Short mmCIF file of C-alpha atoms in Angstrom, two decimals:
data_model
loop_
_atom_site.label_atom_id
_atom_site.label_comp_id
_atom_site.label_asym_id
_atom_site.label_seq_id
_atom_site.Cartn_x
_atom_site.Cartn_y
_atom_site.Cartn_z
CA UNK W 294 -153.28 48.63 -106.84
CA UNK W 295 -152.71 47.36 -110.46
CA UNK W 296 -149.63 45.56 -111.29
CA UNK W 297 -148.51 45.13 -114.72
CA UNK W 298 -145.88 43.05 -116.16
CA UNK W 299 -144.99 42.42 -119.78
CA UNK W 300 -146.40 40.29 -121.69
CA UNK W 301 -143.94 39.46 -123.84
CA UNK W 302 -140.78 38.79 -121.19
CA UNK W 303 -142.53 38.51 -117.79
CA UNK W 304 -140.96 41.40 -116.14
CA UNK W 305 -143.04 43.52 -113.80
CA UNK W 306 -144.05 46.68 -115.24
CA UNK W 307 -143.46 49.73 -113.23
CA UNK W 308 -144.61 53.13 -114.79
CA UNK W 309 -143.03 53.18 -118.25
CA UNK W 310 -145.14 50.20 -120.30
CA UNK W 311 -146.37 50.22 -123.76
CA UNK W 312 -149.86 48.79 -124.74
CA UNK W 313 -150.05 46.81 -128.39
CA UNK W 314 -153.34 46.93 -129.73
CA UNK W 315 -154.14 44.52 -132.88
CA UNK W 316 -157.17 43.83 -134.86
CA UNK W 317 -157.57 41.27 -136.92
CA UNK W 318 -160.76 41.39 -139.47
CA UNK W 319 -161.66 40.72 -142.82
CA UNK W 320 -160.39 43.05 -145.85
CA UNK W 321 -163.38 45.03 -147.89
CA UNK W 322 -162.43 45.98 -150.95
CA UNK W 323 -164.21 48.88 -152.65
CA UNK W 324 -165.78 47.55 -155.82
CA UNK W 325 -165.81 49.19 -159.42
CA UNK W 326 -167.24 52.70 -159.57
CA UNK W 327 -169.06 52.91 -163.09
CA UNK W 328 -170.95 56.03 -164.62
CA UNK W 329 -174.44 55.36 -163.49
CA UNK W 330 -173.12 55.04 -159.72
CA UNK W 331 -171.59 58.53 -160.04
CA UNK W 332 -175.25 60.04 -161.37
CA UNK W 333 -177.16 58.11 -158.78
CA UNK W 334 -177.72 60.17 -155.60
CA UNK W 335 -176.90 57.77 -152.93
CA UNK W 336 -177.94 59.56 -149.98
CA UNK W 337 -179.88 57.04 -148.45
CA UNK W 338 -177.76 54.19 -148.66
CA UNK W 339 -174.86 56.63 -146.84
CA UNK W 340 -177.05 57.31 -144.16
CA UNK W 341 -177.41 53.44 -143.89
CA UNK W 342 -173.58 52.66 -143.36
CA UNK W 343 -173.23 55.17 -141.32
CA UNK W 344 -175.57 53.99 -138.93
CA UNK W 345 -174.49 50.46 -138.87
CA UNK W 346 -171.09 51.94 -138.01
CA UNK W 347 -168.47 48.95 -137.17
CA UNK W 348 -171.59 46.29 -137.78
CA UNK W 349 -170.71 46.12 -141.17
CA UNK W 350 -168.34 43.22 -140.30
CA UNK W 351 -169.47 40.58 -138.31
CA UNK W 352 -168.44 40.44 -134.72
CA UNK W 353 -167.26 36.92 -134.79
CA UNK W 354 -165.33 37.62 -137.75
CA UNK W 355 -163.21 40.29 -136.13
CA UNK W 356 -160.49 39.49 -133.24
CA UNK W 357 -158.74 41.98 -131.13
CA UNK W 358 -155.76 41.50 -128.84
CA UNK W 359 -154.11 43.75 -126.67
CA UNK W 360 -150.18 43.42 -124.85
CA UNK W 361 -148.68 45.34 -122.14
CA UNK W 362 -144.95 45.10 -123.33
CA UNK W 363 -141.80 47.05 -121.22
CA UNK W 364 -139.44 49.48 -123.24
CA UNK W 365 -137.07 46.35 -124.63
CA UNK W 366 -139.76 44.26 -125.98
CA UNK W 367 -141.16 46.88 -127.32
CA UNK W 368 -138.47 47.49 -129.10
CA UNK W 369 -137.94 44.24 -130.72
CA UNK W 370 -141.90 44.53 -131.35
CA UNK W 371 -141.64 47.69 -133.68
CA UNK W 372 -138.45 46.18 -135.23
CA UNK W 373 -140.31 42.56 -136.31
CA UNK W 374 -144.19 42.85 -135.31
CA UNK W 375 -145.04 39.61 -137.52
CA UNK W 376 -141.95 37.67 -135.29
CA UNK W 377 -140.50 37.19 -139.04
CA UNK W 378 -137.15 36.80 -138.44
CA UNK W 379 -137.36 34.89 -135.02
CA UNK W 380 -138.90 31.75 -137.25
CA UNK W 381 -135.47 32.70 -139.36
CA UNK W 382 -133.55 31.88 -135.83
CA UNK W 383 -134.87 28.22 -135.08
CA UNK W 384 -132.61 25.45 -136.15
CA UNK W 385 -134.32 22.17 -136.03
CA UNK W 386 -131.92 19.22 -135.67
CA UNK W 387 -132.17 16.25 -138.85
CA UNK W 388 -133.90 13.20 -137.62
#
């Protein structure tokens, strides 16, 4: 039997968990549509991307993660999912 706990706490995860699936991977911007792209008939180069699917970005330049978080942490997850405003909460002393 699988046991689960949270990833975020530690606490053992019964049968009310959340998963947290994030994908990090590089931003393609469209580039400038001009006139002579519209009247070009670009039928092959469709059939193309379509085929290389998801290979259009390198595998190594992609990373997934995934977290099994319980109801609270999930919680605080949808309320700060970059952990902003915990870096707010550190107070480092003056040396």
């Amino acid at each position: 039997m699988l046991h689960y706990t949270c990833d975020a706490c530690g606490v053992r995860l019964d049968e009310q968990r959340y998963v947290v699936k994030v994908e990090v991977a590089p931003a393609i911007d469209p580039e400038i549509i001009s006139e002579a792209d519209l009247d070009a008939d670009h039928l092959e180069q469709i059939a193309e991307i379509l085929a290389a699917g998801d290979d259009i970005i390198a595998e190594e330049d992609r990373q997934g993660f995934r977290y099994d978080l319980c109801p609270k942490c999930r919680d605080k997850y949808c309320r700060d999912p970059l952990g902003k405003n915990s870096w707010r909460q550190l107070k480092f002393s003056e040396n």
